[in-house]
PDB file of C-alpha atoms in Angstrom:
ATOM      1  CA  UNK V  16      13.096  -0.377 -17.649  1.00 50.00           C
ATOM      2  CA  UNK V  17       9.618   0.833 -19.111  1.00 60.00           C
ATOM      3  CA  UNK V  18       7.707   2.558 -16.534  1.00 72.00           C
ATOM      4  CA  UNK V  19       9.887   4.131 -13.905  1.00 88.00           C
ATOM      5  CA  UNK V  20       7.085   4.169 -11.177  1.00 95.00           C
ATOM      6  CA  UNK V  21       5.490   1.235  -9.277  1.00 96.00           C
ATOM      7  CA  UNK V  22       2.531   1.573  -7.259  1.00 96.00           C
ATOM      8  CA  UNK V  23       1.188  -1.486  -4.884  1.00 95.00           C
ATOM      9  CA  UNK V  24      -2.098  -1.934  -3.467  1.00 92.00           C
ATOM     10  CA  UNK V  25      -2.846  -5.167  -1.707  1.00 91.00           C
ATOM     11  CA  UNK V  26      -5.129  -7.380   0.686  1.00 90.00           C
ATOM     12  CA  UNK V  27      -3.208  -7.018   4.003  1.00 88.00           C
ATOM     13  CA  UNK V  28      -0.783 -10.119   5.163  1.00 88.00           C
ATOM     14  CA  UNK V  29      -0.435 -10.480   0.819  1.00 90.00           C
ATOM     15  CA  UNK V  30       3.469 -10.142   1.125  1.00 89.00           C
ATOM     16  CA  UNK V  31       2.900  -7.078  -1.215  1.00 91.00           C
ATOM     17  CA  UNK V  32       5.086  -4.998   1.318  1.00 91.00           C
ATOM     18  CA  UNK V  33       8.115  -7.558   1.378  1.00 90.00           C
ATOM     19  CA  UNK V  34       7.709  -7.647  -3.149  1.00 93.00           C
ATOM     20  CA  UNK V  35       7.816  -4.079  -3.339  1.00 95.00           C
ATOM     21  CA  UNK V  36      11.081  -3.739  -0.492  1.00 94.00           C
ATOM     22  CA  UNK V  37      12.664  -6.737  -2.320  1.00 93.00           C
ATOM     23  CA  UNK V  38      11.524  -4.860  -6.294  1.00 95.00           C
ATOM     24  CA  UNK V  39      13.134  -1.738  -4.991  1.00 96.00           C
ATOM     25  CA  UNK V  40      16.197  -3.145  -3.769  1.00 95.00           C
ATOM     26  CA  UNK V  41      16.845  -5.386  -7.351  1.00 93.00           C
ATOM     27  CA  UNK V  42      16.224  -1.992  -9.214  1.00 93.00           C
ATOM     28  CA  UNK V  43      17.783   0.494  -7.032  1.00 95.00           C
ATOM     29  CA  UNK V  44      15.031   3.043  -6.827  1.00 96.00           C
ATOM     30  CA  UNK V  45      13.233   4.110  -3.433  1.00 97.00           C
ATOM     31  CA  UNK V  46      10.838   1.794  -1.720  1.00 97.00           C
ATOM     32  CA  UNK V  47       8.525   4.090   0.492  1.00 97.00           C
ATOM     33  CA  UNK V  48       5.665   2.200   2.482  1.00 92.00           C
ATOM     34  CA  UNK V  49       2.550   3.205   4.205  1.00 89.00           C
ATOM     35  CA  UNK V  50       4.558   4.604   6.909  1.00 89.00           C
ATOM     36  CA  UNK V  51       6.562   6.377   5.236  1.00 94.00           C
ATOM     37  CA  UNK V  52       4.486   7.900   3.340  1.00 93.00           C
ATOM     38  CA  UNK V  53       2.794   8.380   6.724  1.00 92.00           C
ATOM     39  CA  UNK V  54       5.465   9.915   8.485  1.00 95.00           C
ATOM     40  CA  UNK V  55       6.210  12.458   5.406  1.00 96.00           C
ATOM     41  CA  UNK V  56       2.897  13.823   5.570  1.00 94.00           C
ATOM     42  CA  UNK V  57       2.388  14.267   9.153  1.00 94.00           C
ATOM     43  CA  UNK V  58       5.744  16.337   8.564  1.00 96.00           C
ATOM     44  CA  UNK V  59       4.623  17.793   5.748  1.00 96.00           C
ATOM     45  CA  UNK V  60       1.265  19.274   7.565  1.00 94.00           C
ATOM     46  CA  UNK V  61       3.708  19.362  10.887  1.00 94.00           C
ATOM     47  CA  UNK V  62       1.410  17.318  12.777  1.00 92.00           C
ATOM     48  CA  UNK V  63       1.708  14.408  15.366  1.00 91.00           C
ATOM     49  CA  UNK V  64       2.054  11.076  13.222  1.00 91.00           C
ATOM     50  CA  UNK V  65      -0.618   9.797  15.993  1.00 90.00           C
ATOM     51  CA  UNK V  66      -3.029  11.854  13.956  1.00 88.00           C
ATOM     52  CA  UNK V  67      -2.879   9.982  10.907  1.00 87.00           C
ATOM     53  CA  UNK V  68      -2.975   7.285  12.882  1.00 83.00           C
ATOM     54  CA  UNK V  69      -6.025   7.771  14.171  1.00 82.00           C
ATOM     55  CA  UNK V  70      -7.178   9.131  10.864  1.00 82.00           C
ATOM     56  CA  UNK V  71      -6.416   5.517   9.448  1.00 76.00           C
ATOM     57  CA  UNK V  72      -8.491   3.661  12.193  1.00 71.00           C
ATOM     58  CA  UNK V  73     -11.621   5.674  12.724  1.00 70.00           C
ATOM     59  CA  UNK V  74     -10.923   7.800   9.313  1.00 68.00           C
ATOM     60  CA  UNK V  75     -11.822  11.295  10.977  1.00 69.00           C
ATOM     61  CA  UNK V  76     -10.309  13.126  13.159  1.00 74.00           C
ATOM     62  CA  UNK V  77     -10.778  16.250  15.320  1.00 74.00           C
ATOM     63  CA  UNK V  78      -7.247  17.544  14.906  1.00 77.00           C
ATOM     64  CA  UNK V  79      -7.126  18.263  11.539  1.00 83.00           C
ATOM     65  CA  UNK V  80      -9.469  18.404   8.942  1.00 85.00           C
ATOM     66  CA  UNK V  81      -9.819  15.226   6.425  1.00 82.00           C
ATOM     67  CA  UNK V  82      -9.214  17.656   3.665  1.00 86.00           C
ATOM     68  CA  UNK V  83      -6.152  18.919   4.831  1.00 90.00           C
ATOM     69  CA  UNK V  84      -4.299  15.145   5.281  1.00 88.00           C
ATOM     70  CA  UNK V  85      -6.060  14.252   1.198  1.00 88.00           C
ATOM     71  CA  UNK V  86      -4.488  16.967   0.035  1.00 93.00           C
ATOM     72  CA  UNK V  87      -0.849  16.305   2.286  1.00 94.00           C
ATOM     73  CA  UNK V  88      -1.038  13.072   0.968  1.00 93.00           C
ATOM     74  CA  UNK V  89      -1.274  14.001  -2.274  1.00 94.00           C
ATOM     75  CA  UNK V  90       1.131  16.552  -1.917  1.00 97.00           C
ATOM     76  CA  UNK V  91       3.933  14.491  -0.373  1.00 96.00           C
ATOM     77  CA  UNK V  92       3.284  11.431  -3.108  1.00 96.00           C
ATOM     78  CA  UNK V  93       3.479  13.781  -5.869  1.00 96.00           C
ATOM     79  CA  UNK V  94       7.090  15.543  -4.362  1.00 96.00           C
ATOM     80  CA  UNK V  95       8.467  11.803  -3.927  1.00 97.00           C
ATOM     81  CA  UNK V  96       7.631  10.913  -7.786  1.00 96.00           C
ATOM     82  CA  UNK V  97       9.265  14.561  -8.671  1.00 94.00           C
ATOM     83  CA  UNK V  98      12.540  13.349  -7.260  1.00 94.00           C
ATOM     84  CA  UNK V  99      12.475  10.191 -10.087  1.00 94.00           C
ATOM     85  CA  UNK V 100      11.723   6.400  -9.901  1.00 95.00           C
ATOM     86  CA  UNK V 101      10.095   4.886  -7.095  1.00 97.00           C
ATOM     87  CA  UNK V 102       7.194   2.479  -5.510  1.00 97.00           C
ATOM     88  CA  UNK V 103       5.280   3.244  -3.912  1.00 97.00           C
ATOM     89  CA  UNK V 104       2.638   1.304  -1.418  1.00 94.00           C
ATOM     90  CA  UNK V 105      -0.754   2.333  -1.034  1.00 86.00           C
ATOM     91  CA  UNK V 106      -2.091   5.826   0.958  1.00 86.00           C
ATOM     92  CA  UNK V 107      -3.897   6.145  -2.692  1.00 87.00           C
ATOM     93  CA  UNK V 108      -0.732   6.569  -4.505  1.00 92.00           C
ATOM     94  CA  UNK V 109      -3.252   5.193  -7.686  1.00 91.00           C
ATOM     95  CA  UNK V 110      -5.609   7.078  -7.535  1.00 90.00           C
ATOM     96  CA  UNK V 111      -3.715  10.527  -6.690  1.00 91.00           C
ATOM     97  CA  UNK V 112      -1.266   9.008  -9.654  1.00 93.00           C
ATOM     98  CA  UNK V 113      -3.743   8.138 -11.845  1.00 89.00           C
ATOM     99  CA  UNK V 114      -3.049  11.949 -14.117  1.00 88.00           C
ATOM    100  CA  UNK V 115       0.164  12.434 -13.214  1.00 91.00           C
ATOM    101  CA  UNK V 116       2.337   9.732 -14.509  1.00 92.00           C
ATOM    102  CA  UNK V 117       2.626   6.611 -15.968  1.00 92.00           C
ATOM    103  CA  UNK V 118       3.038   3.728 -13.746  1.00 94.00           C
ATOM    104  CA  UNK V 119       2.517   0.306 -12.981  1.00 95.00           C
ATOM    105  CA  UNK V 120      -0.557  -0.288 -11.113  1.00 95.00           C
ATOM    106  CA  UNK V 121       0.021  -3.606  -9.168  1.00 96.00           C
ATOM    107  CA  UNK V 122      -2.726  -5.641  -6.502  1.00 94.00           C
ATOM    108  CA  UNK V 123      -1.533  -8.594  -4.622  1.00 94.00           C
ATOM    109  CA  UNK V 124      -4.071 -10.727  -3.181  1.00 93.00           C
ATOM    110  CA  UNK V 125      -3.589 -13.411  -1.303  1.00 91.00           C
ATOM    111  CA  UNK V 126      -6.327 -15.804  -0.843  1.00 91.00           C
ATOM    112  CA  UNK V 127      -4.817 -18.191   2.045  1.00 89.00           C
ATOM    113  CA  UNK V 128      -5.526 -16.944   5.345  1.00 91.00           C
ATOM    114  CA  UNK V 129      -2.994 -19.265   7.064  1.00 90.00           C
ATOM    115  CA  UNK V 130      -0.499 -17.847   4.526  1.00 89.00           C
ATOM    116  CA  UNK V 131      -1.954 -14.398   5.804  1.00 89.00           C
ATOM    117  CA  UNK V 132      -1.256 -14.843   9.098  1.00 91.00           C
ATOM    118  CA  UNK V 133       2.099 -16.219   8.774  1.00 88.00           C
ATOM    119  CA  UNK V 134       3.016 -13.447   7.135  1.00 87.00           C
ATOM    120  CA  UNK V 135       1.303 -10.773   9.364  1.00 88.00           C
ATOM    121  CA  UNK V 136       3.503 -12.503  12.604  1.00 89.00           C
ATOM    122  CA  UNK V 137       6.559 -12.910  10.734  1.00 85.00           C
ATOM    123  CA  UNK V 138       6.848  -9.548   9.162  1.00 81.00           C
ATOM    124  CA  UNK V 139       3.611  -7.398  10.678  1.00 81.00           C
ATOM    125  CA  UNK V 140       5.122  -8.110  13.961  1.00 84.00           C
ATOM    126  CA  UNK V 141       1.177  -9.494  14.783  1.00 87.00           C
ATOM    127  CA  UNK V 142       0.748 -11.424  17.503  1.00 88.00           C
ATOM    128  CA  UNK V 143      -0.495 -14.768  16.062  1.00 87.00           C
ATOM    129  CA  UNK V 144      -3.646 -14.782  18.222  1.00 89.00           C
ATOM    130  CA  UNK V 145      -4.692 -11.575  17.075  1.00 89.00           C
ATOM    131  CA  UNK V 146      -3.508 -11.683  13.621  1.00 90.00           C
ATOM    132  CA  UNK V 147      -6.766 -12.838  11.749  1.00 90.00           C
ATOM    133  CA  UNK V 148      -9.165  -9.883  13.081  1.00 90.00           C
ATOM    134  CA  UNK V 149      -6.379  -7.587  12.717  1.00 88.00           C
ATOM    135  CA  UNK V 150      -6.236  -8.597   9.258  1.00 89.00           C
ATOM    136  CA  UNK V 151      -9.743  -8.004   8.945  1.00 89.00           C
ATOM    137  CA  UNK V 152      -9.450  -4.950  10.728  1.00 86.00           C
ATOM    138  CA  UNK V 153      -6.881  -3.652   7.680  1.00 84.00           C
ATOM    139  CA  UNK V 154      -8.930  -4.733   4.783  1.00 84.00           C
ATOM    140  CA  UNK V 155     -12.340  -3.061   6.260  1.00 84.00           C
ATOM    141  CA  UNK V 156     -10.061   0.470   6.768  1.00 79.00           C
ATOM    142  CA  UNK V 157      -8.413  -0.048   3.241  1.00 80.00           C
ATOM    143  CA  UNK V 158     -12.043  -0.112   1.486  1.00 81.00           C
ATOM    144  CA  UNK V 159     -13.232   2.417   3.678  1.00 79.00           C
ATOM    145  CA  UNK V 160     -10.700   4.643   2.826  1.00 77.00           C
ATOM    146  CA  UNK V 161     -10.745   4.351  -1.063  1.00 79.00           C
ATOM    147  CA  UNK V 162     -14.696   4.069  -0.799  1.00 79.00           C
ATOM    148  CA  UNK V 163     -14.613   7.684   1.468  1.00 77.00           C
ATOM    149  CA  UNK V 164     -12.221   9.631  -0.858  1.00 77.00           C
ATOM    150  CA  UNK V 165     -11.330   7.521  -4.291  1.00 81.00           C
ATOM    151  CA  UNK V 166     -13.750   6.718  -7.579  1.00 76.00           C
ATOM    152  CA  UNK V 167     -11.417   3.329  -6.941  1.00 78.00           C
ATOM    153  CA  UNK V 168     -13.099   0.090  -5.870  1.00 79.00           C
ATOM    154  CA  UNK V 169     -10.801  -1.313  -4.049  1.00 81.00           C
ATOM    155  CA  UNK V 170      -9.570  -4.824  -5.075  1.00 79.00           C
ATOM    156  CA  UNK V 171     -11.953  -5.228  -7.546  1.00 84.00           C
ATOM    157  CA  UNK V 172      -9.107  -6.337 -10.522  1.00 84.00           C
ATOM    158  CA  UNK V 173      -9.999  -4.257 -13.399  1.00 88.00           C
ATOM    159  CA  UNK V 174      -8.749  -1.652 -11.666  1.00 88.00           C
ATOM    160  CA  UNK V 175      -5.416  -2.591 -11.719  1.00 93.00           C
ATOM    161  CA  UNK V 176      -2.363  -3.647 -14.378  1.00 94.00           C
ATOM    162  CA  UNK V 177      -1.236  -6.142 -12.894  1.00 94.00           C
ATOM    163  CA  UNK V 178      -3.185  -8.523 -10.251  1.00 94.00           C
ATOM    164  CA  UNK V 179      -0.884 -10.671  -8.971  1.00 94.00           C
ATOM    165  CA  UNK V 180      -2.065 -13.991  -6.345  1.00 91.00           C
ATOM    166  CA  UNK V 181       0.958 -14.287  -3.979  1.00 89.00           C
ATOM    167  CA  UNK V 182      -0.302 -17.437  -2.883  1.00 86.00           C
ATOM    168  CA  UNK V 183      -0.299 -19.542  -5.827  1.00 79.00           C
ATOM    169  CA  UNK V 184       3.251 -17.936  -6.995  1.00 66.00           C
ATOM    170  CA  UNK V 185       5.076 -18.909  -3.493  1.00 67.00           C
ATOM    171  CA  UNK V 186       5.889 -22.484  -1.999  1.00 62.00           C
ATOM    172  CA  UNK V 187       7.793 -20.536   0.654  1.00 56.00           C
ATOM    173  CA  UNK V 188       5.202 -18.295   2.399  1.00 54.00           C
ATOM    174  CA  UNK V 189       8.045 -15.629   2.583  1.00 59.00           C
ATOM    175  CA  UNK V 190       9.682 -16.285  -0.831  1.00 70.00           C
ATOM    176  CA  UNK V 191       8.718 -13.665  -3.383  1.00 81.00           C
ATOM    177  CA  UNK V 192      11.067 -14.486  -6.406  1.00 83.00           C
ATOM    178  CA  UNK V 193       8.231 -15.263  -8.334  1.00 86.00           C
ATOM    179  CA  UNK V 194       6.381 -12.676  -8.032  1.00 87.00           C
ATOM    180  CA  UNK V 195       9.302 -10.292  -8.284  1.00 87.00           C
ATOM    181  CA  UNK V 196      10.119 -11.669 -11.428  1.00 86.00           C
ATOM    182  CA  UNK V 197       6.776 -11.231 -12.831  1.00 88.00           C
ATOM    183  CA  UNK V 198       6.480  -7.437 -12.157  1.00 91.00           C
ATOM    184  CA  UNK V 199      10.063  -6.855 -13.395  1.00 89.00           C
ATOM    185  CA  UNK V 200       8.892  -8.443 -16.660  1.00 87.00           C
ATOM    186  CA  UNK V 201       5.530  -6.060 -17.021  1.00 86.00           C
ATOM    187  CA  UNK V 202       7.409  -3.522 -16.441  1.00 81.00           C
TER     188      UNK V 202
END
């Protein structure tokens, strides 16, 4: 394996989360999501994970300055890549990477919004009603976030190694082999 460290951004409803769980698992490294990363950081600044919730949706919050959850973010994603080979999904794992270490910088896209939305019920937990503002919702949060505190534009392809279009790669909405097989092989 080339570089030991995977980092995923993505268009929400992508399938970038179920790649990256189903990438980890074939190489036996750590998979560790938004939430995790999440959770580890509201630990790490032993706050309410509510918090960073919030901070996510309105992206301020009166609890805790903004500073203070940048900089326990990029504390807690720079302990997990300490401990060895991992992906990791978004929180700004490339950009707080981006000096660090060498890894493979990976967008998944997804252009399909039925595809989307599939995936938001089936694995989001969405409720299929909802799911298409909700995934509007995510992306306008995402770009808010890298716009607020990243030199990143978001999605915007040369910023990544590896741009990968879920949609075109899958027959099965939830079937990621392709895809899979494709990182594995950049790597």
């Amino acid at each position: 394996m080339g570089r030991q460290y995977i980092v995923f951004t993505s268009e929400y409803g992508s399938g970038a989360r179920l790649i990256a769980r189903q990438l980890a698992e074939t190489l036996g490294i750590p998979f560790y999501g938004e939430v995790d990363l999440l959770n580890e950081t509201a630990k790490y600044l032993e706050i309410d994970t509510q918090v960073l919730h919030n901070f996510d949706q309105y992206g301020e919050v009166a609890e805790i300055d903004t500073e203070k959850i940048i900089d326990g973010y990029q504390a807690v994603i720079l302990n997990i890549v300490h401990k060895g080979p991992c992906i990791l999904m978004e929180r700004g794992a490339d950009y707080i990477l981006k000096d660090a270490v060498s890894f493979l910088n990976v967008y998944v896209y997804a252009p399909d919004i039925t595809k989307k939305i599939e995936r938001a019920v089936k694995i989001g937990g969405e409720s299929e009603g909802n799911a298409e503002i909700f995934i509007q919702q995510q992306e306008e949060s995402r770009s808010l976030f890298y716009k607020r505190y990243t030199n990143i534009t978001r999605g915007k392809l040369a910023e990544y190694d590896l741009c990968i279009n879920s949609d075109s790669l899958t027959d099965l909405t939830l079937d990621m082999t392709k895809c899979i097989d494709i990182i594995k092989k950049a790597m």
